CSV table of C-alpha atoms and ligand atoms in Angstrom, one decimal:
chain,number,residue,atom,x,y,z
N,907,MET,CA,128.0,109.1,114.1
N,908,SER,CA,126.8,108.0,117.5
N,909,LYS,CA,129.2,106.1,119.7
N,910,THR,CA,128.3,102.4,119.8
N,911,SER,CA,129.0,100.0,122.6
N,912,LEU,CA,126.8,97.1,121.6
N,913,PRO,CA,127.9,94.5,119.0
N,914,PRO,CA,127.4,94.8,115.2
N,915,VAL,CA,124.2,93.6,113.7
N,916,VAL,CA,124.0,92.9,110.0
N,917,VAL,CA,120.8,94.3,108.4
N,918,ALA,CA,120.2,92.7,105.1
N,919,GLY,CA,117.9,94.9,103.1
N,920,GLY,CA,118.7,97.9,105.4
N,921,ALA,CA,118.0,100.4,102.6
N,922,GLY,CA,114.4,99.3,102.2
N,923,TYR,CA,111.2,100.3,103.9
N,924,ILE,CA,111.3,98.3,107.1
N,925,GLY,CA,115.0,97.7,107.1
N,926,SER,CA,115.8,101.5,107.1
N,927,HIS,CA,113.6,102.0,110.1
N,928,MET,CA,115.4,99.1,111.8
N,929,VAL,CA,118.8,100.6,111.1
N,930,ARG,CA,117.7,103.9,112.7
N,931,MET,CA,116.4,102.1,115.8
N,932,LEU,CA,119.6,100.0,116.2
N,933,LEU,CA,121.7,103.2,116.0
N,934,GLU,CA,119.6,104.9,118.5
N,935,SER,CA,119.8,101.8,120.8
N,936,GLY,CA,123.6,101.8,120.7
N,937,PHE,CA,124.1,98.9,118.3
N,938,HIS,CA,126.4,99.1,115.2
N,939,PRO,CA,124.2,98.3,112.2
N,940,VAL,CA,126.0,97.1,109.1
N,941,VAL,CA,123.7,97.4,106.2
N,942,VAL,CA,123.9,95.0,103.3
N,943,ASP,CA,121.7,95.9,100.3
N,944,ASN,CA,122.0,95.5,96.5
N,945,LEU,CA,119.8,98.6,96.1
N,946,ALA,CA,117.5,96.6,93.7
N,947,THR,CA,114.6,98.3,95.4
N,948,GLY,CA,116.2,100.1,98.4
N,949,HIS,CA,117.5,103.7,98.6
N,950,ALA,CA,121.1,104.5,99.7
N,951,GLU,CA,120.0,107.7,101.4
N,952,ALA,CA,117.6,105.8,103.7
N,953,VAL,CA,120.7,104.1,105.3
N,954,GLY,CA,121.7,107.3,107.1
N,955,GLN,CA,124.8,107.2,109.2
N,956,ALA,CA,125.1,103.4,109.3
N,957,THR,CA,127.9,101.4,107.8
N,958,PHE,CA,126.8,100.4,104.3
N,959,ARG,CA,128.1,97.7,101.9
N,960,GLN,CA,126.4,97.3,98.6
N,961,GLY,CA,126.1,93.7,97.4
N,962,ASP,CA,124.1,90.5,97.2
N,963,ILE,CA,123.3,88.5,100.3
N,964,GLY,CA,123.4,85.4,98.0
N,965,ASP,CA,127.0,86.1,97.0
N,966,PRO,CA,129.3,84.2,99.3
N,967,SER,CA,132.4,86.0,98.0
N,968,PHE,CA,130.8,89.2,99.3
N,969,MET,CA,129.0,88.0,102.4
N,970,ALA,CA,131.7,85.7,104.0
N,971,PRO,CA,134.4,88.4,104.2
N,972,LEU,CA,131.9,90.9,105.5
N,973,LEU,CA,130.7,88.5,108.2
N,974,ARG,CA,134.3,87.8,109.2
N,975,GLU,CA,135.2,91.5,109.3
N,976,PHE,CA,132.3,92.5,111.6
N,977,GLN,CA,131.6,89.2,113.5
N,978,PRO,CA,127.9,90.3,114.1
N,979,ALA,CA,125.9,89.0,117.0
N,980,CYS,CA,123.0,88.5,114.6
N,981,VAL,CA,121.8,88.9,111.1
N,982,MET,CA,118.4,90.6,110.5
N,983,HIS,CA,117.0,89.7,107.1
N,984,PHE,CA,114.7,92.2,105.4
N,985,ALA,CA,116.0,91.7,101.8
N,986,ALA,CA,113.1,90.1,99.9
N,987,ALA,CA,110.6,90.5,97.2
N,988,SER,CA,107.2,91.0,98.9
N,989,LEU,CA,104.4,91.5,96.4
N,990,VAL,CA,101.8,88.8,96.3
N,991,GLY,CA,100.5,89.7,92.9
N,992,GLU,CA,103.9,89.8,91.3
N,993,SER,CA,104.8,86.5,92.9
N,994,MET,CA,101.9,84.9,90.9
N,995,THR,CA,103.3,86.1,87.6
N,996,ALA,CA,107.0,86.0,88.4
N,997,PRO,CA,107.4,83.1,90.8
N,998,ALA,CA,111.0,82.4,89.7
N,999,LYS,CA,112.0,85.8,91.2
N,1000,TYR,CA,110.4,84.9,94.5
N,1001,TRP,CA,112.0,81.5,94.8
N,1002,ARG,CA,115.4,82.9,93.9
N,1003,ASN,CA,115.3,86.1,95.9
N,1004,ASN,CA,113.5,84.8,98.9
N,1005,LEU,CA,114.7,81.2,99.2
N,1006,VAL,CA,117.9,80.6,97.2
N,1007,GLN,CA,119.5,83.8,98.3
N,1008,THR,CA,118.5,83.3,101.9
N,1009,LEU,CA,119.9,79.8,102.0
N,1010,ALA,CA,123.2,81.2,100.6
N,1011,LEU,CA,123.1,83.8,103.4
N,1012,LEU,CA,122.5,81.2,106.0
N,1013,ASP,CA,125.4,79.1,104.6
N,1014,ALA,CA,127.8,82.1,104.8
N,1015,MET,CA,126.7,82.6,108.4
N,1016,ARG,CA,127.5,79.0,109.2
N,1017,GLU,CA,130.8,79.2,107.5
N,1018,CYS,CA,131.7,82.3,109.5
N,1019,GLY,CA,130.3,81.2,112.9
N,1020,VAL,CA,127.4,83.7,113.1
N,1021,GLY,CA,124.7,81.8,114.9
N,1022,GLN,CA,121.6,84.2,115.3
N,1023,PHE,CA,119.1,85.2,112.7
N,1024,ILE,CA,115.9,87.3,112.7
N,1025,PHE,CA,113.8,86.6,109.7
N,1026,SER,CA,111.1,88.8,108.2
N,1027,SER,CA,108.2,86.4,107.6
N,1028,THR,CA,104.6,87.1,106.8
N,1029,ALA,CA,101.0,86.4,107.5
N,1030,ALA,CA,101.0,85.0,103.9
N,1031,VAL,CA,102.4,81.8,105.3
N,1032,TYR,CA,98.9,81.0,106.6
N,1033,GLY,CA,97.0,81.3,103.4
N,1034,ASN,CA,93.2,81.6,103.6
N,1035,PRO,CA,92.4,81.7,107.3
N,1036,VAL,CA,90.3,79.0,108.8
N,1037,GLU,CA,89.9,81.0,111.9
N,1038,VAL,CA,90.5,84.7,112.9
N,1039,PRO,CA,92.3,86.0,114.7
N,1040,ILE,CA,95.2,83.9,113.5
N,1041,THR,CA,97.5,82.4,116.1
N,1042,GLU,CA,100.9,80.9,115.3
N,1043,GLN,CA,99.3,77.4,115.5
N,1044,HIS,CA,97.1,78.2,112.6
N,1045,PRO,CA,97.7,75.8,109.6
N,1046,ARG,CA,100.3,77.1,107.2
N,1047,ASN,CA,98.9,76.7,103.7
N,1048,PRO,CA,100.2,79.6,101.5
N,1049,ILE,CA,98.1,80.4,98.5
N,1050,ASN,CA,100.8,82.2,96.5
N,1051,PRO,CA,104.5,81.9,95.7
N,1052,TYR,CA,105.4,84.7,98.0
N,1053,GLY,CA,103.9,82.9,101.0
N,1054,HIS,CA,105.4,79.6,99.9
N,1055,SER,CA,108.9,81.1,99.6
N,1056,LYS,CA,108.7,82.5,103.1
N,1057,LEU,CA,107.4,79.3,104.6
N,1058,ALA,CA,110.2,77.3,102.9
N,1059,VAL,CA,112.7,79.5,104.7
N,1060,GLU,CA,110.9,79.0,108.0
N,1061,THR,CA,111.1,75.3,107.4
N,1062,ALA,CA,114.8,75.5,106.6
N,1063,LEU,CA,115.4,77.5,109.7
N,1064,GLN,CA,114.0,74.7,111.9
N,1065,ASP,CA,116.4,72.2,110.2
N,1066,TYR,CA,119.4,74.5,110.5
N,1067,ASP,CA,118.8,74.9,114.2
N,1068,ARG,CA,118.5,71.2,114.8
N,1069,ALA,CA,121.6,70.3,112.7
N,1070,TYR,CA,123.8,73.4,113.0
N,1071,GLY,CA,122.6,75.2,116.1
N,1072,LEU,CA,121.7,78.3,114.1
N,1073,ARG,CA,119.0,79.9,116.3
N,1074,SER,CA,116.4,82.1,114.7
N,1075,ILE,CA,113.2,84.0,115.3
N,1076,ALA,CA,110.8,84.4,112.4
N,1077,LEU,CA,108.5,87.4,112.7
N,1078,ARG,CA,105.3,87.1,110.8
N,1079,TYR,CA,104.3,90.6,109.9
N,1080,PHE,CA,100.7,91.4,109.1
N,1081,ASN,CA,100.3,94.7,107.2
N,1082,ALA,CA,103.3,96.9,107.7
N,1083,ALA,CA,102.4,100.6,107.5
N,1084,GLY,CA,103.3,104.0,108.8
N,1085,ALA,CA,106.6,105.9,108.7
N,1086,HIS,CA,109.1,107.3,111.2
N,1087,PRO,CA,107.3,109.8,113.4
N,1088,ASP,CA,110.0,112.5,112.4
N,1089,GLY,CA,109.0,112.2,108.7
N,1090,SER,CA,112.5,111.6,107.5
N,1091,ILE,CA,112.1,108.0,106.3
N,1092,GLY,CA,109.1,106.0,105.1
N,1093,GLU,CA,107.7,103.7,102.5
N,1094,ARG,CA,108.9,104.3,98.9
N,1095,HIS,CA,108.1,101.5,96.5
N,1096,GLU,CA,108.2,101.8,92.7
N,1097,PRO,CA,105.5,101.0,91.6
N,1098,GLU,CA,103.5,101.5,94.8
N,1099,THR,CA,100.9,98.8,95.4
N,1100,HIS,CA,100.0,99.2,99.1
N,1101,LEU,CA,96.7,100.6,100.2
N,1102,ILE,CA,97.8,103.3,102.7
N,1103,PRO,CA,100.5,105.0,100.6
N,1104,LEU,CA,98.2,104.9,97.5
N,1105,VAL,CA,95.4,106.5,99.4
N,1106,LEU,CA,97.7,109.2,100.6
N,1107,GLN,CA,99.0,109.8,97.1
N,1108,VAL,CA,95.4,110.7,96.2
N,1109,ALA,CA,95.3,113.1,99.1
N,1110,SER,CA,98.6,114.7,98.0
N,1111,GLY,CA,97.4,115.1,94.4
N,1112,ARG,CA,99.7,112.5,92.9
N,1113,ARG,CA,96.7,110.3,91.9
N,1114,ARG,CA,93.0,111.1,91.1
N,1115,GLU,CA,91.3,108.3,93.0
N,1116,ILE,CA,91.8,105.1,95.0
N,1117,ALA,CA,90.7,101.8,93.5
N,1118,ARG,CA,88.8,99.7,96.0
N,1119,PHE,CA,89.6,96.0,95.2
N,1120,GLY,CA,86.2,94.4,96.0
N,1121,SER,CA,83.2,95.6,97.9
N,1122,ASN,CA,81.2,92.4,98.3
N,1123,PHE,CA,83.4,90.5,100.7
N,1124,PRO,CA,81.6,88.8,103.7
N,1125,THR,CA,82.7,91.7,106.0
N,1126,PRO,CA,80.4,94.3,107.7
N,1127,ASP,CA,81.0,96.9,105.0
N,1128,GLY,CA,81.9,94.6,102.2
N,1129,SER,CA,85.6,95.6,101.9
N,1130,CYS,CA,88.6,93.6,103.0
N,1131,ILE,CA,89.9,93.8,106.6
N,1132,ARG,CA,93.6,93.9,107.4
N,1133,ASP,CA,95.6,94.3,110.6
N,1134,TYR,CA,97.8,97.3,110.0
N,1135,VAL,CA,100.9,97.5,112.2
N,1136,HIS,CA,103.3,100.5,112.5
N,1137,VAL,CA,106.7,100.0,111.1
N,1138,GLN,CA,108.3,101.3,114.3
N,1139,ASP,CA,106.4,98.7,116.3
N,1140,LEU,CA,107.7,96.0,114.0
N,1141,CYS,CA,111.2,97.3,114.6
N,1142,THR,CA,110.7,97.3,118.4
N,1143,ALA,CA,109.8,93.6,118.1
N,1144,HIS,CA,113.1,92.9,116.3
N,1145,LEU,CA,115.0,94.6,119.1
N,1146,LEU,CA,113.2,92.4,121.6
N,1147,ALA,CA,113.8,89.3,119.5
N,1148,LEU,CA,117.5,90.2,119.3
N,1149,LYS,CA,117.6,90.4,123.1
N,1150,LYS,CA,115.8,87.1,123.4
N,1151,LEU,CA,118.2,85.3,121.1
N,1152,GLY,CA,121.1,86.9,123.0
N,1153,GLU,CA,119.7,85.3,126.2
N,1154,GLY,CA,119.8,81.9,124.5
N,1155,ALA,CA,116.2,81.5,123.3
N,1156,ALA,CA,115.2,78.5,121.2
N,1157,SER,CA,114.2,79.1,117.6
N,1158,THR,CA,110.5,80.1,117.2
N,1159,ALA,CA,108.1,82.3,115.2
N,1160,TYR,CA,105.8,85.2,116.3
N,1161,ASN,CA,102.9,87.0,114.7
N,1162,LEU,CA,103.2,90.8,114.7
N,1163,GLY,CA,99.9,92.6,114.4
N,1164,ASN,CA,97.7,94.7,116.6
N,1165,GLY,CA,94.9,92.1,116.8
N,1166,SER,CA,92.3,94.5,115.4
N,1167,GLY,CA,91.4,94.9,111.8
N,1168,HIS,CA,90.4,97.8,109.6
N,1169,SER,CA,88.5,97.6,106.4
N,1170,VAL,CA,89.6,99.3,103.2
N,1171,ASN,CA,86.6,101.7,103.7
N,1172,GLU,CA,87.7,102.4,107.3
N,1173,VAL,CA,91.3,103.1,106.1
N,1174,ILE,CA,90.0,105.6,103.5
N,1175,ALA,CA,87.7,107.3,106.0
N,1176,ALA,CA,90.6,107.6,108.5
N,1177,ALA,CA,92.8,109.1,105.7
N,1178,ARG,CA,90.0,111.6,104.9
N,1179,ARG,CA,90.0,112.7,108.6
N,1180,VAL,CA,93.8,112.9,108.8
N,1181,THR,CA,94.3,114.7,105.5
N,1182,GLY,CA,91.1,116.7,105.1
N,1183,HIS,CA,90.9,115.5,101.4
N,1184,PRO,CA,87.8,113.9,100.0
N,1185,ILE,CA,89.8,110.9,98.5
N,1186,PRO,CA,87.5,109.7,95.7
N,1187,VAL,CA,87.0,106.0,95.4
N,1188,ARG,CA,86.6,103.8,92.3
N,1189,ASP,CA,85.3,100.3,92.5
N,1190,ASP,CA,87.5,97.6,91.0
N,1191,PRO,CA,87.1,93.8,91.1
N,1192,PRO,CA,88.8,92.0,93.9
N,1193,ARG,CA,92.5,91.2,93.6
N,1194,GLU,CA,93.2,87.5,93.1
N,1195,GLY,CA,94.1,85.7,96.3
N,1196,ASP,CA,92.9,88.4,98.7
N,1197,PRO,CA,91.3,86.8,101.8
N,1198,PRO,CA,88.4,88.8,103.2
N,1199,VAL,CA,89.9,89.1,106.7
N,1200,LEU,CA,93.5,88.9,108.0
N,1201,VAL,CA,93.9,89.7,111.7
N,1202,ALA,CA,96.7,88.6,114.0
N,1203,ASP,CA,96.5,87.0,117.4
N,1204,ALA,CA,99.9,88.4,118.6
N,1205,ARG,CA,99.5,87.6,122.3
N,1206,ARG,CA,102.6,85.3,122.2
N,1207,ALA,CA,104.8,88.2,121.0
N,1208,ARG,CA,103.4,90.3,123.8
N,1209,ALA,CA,103.8,87.6,126.5
N,1210,GLU,CA,107.2,86.1,125.5
N,1211,LEU,CA,109.0,89.1,123.9
N,1212,GLY,CA,107.3,91.8,126.1
N,1213,TRP,CA,106.2,93.5,122.9
N,1214,ALA,CA,103.8,96.4,123.4
N,1215,PRO,CA,102.9,98.3,120.2
N,1216,GLN,CA,103.0,102.0,120.7
N,1217,TYR,CA,101.2,103.1,117.6
N,1218,ALA,CA,98.3,100.8,117.2
N,1219,ASP,CA,95.8,103.5,116.4
N,1220,ILE,CA,95.1,103.6,112.6
N,1221,GLU,CA,94.9,107.4,112.5
N,1222,THR,CA,98.4,107.6,114.0
N,1223,ILE,CA,99.7,105.1,111.5
N,1224,ILE,CA,98.1,107.1,108.7
N,1225,ALA,CA,99.2,110.5,110.1
N,1226,HIS,CA,102.9,109.4,110.2
N,1227,ALA,CA,102.6,108.0,106.6
N,1228,TRP,CA,101.0,111.3,105.6
N,1229,GLN,CA,103.8,113.3,107.0
N,1230,TRP,CA,106.2,111.2,105.0
N,1231,GLU,CA,104.2,111.6,101.8
N,1232,ARG,CA,104.2,115.3,102.2
N,1233,SER,CA,107.9,115.5,103.0
N,1234,SER,CA,108.9,113.3,100.1
N,1235,LEU,CA,106.7,115.3,97.8
N,1236,ALA,CA,108.4,118.5,99.0
N,1237,ARG,CA,111.8,116.9,98.5
N,1238,ALA,CA,110.9,115.9,94.9
N,1239,ALA,CA,109.7,119.4,94.0
P,2228,UDP,N1,93.7,97.5,98.3
P,2228,UDP,C1,92.8,98.2,97.6
P,2228,UDP,N2,93.2,99.1,96.7
P,2228,UDP,C2,94.6,99.3,96.4
P,2228,UDP,C3,95.5,98.5,97.1
P,2228,UDP,C4,95.1,97.6,98.1
P,2228,UDP,O1,91.6,98.1,97.8
P,2228,UDP,O2,94.9,100.1,95.5
P,2228,UDP,C5,93.3,96.5,99.4
P,2228,UDP,C6,93.7,95.1,99.2
P,2228,UDP,O3,92.8,94.4,98.3
P,2228,UDP,C7,93.8,94.6,100.6
P,2228,UDP,C8,94.2,95.8,101.4
P,2228,UDP,O4,93.9,96.9,100.6
P,2228,UDP,O5,92.5,94.2,101.0
P,2228,UDP,C9,95.6,95.9,101.8
P,2228,UDP,O6,96.4,95.6,100.6
P,2228,UDP,P1,97.9,95.9,100.5
P,2228,UDP,O7,98.4,95.7,99.1
P,2228,UDP,O8,98.2,97.2,101.2
P,2228,UDP,O9,98.6,94.8,101.5
P,2228,UDP,P2,98.5,93.2,101.4
P,2228,UDP,O10,97.3,92.9,102.3
P,2228,UDP,O11,98.4,92.8,100.0
P,2228,UDP,O12,99.8,92.8,102.1
């Protein structure tokens, strides 16, 4: 294990997709990541060399002793349920996992004197955009329980700062995608619902075709446009947010996206170029609650955090995800 000189950082959900990339980056940057994960959806092997404690963030008898033991500078919170469609049919899961558990985590932090928090929020807090690109000032009107649960935490965070001095940065991700450039970790959801991994499962032979959810949207090619942002770039933003909180920054929220959108058709075309596979498409009806266009205005993160995405190019994002798809398939064989 690498020698660490910087303080411990608790990574809640560090065995999950984005959390595991964060753990790797913290280790490489000299921090001591302490992973907390109940492995409900995470994978123990994704944690790598980091300290790992299995348990629930919402269980104070687990969290408080852990926070006292490590006295982290900050808690980064990736442990959440994050599927819009599922949140419509199972809202109780979203309110419990994403709000109730998070409040318990914040209370354990207060009890143990841990005063900095970085929160994985989402573009879903905005709901249907009234203007694009979406700035942080855009009205926040979520249209599903997932977005509502994340917005509720953001609201609680403002109150917790005012009353308890717990400072936080909420990072509103647009469409997280890609994988570690070395192919060793990546996205692994069961069941998979996200566009890029599903498209690549067609290319690798795990699926026959990709369903395109809607082809009559008011966009140039009729398919939905999203702002795909590389998981490594999301993690870099967390490191910068950690630095900013360490310098005494006030609580705030930032959008994280590349500021350019790609349609479903463009993603499929890029995946064809990257993989050389024809990737057959089937037309399905639109998914409930999918806005036609979601693109971030992330200029504040660039200006105030100094964030500069390294992997904004959609083909690079897909190429890294493709490397991961092939290596995970080879491991499963
Ligand atoms: N999408 C699609 N087929 C799929 C999965 C997703 O056409 O099998 C579309 C979806 O309607 C959306 C975009 O791809 O416009 C991105 O969806 P994803 O689930 O990856 O992320 P979300 O935008 O829901 O966070």
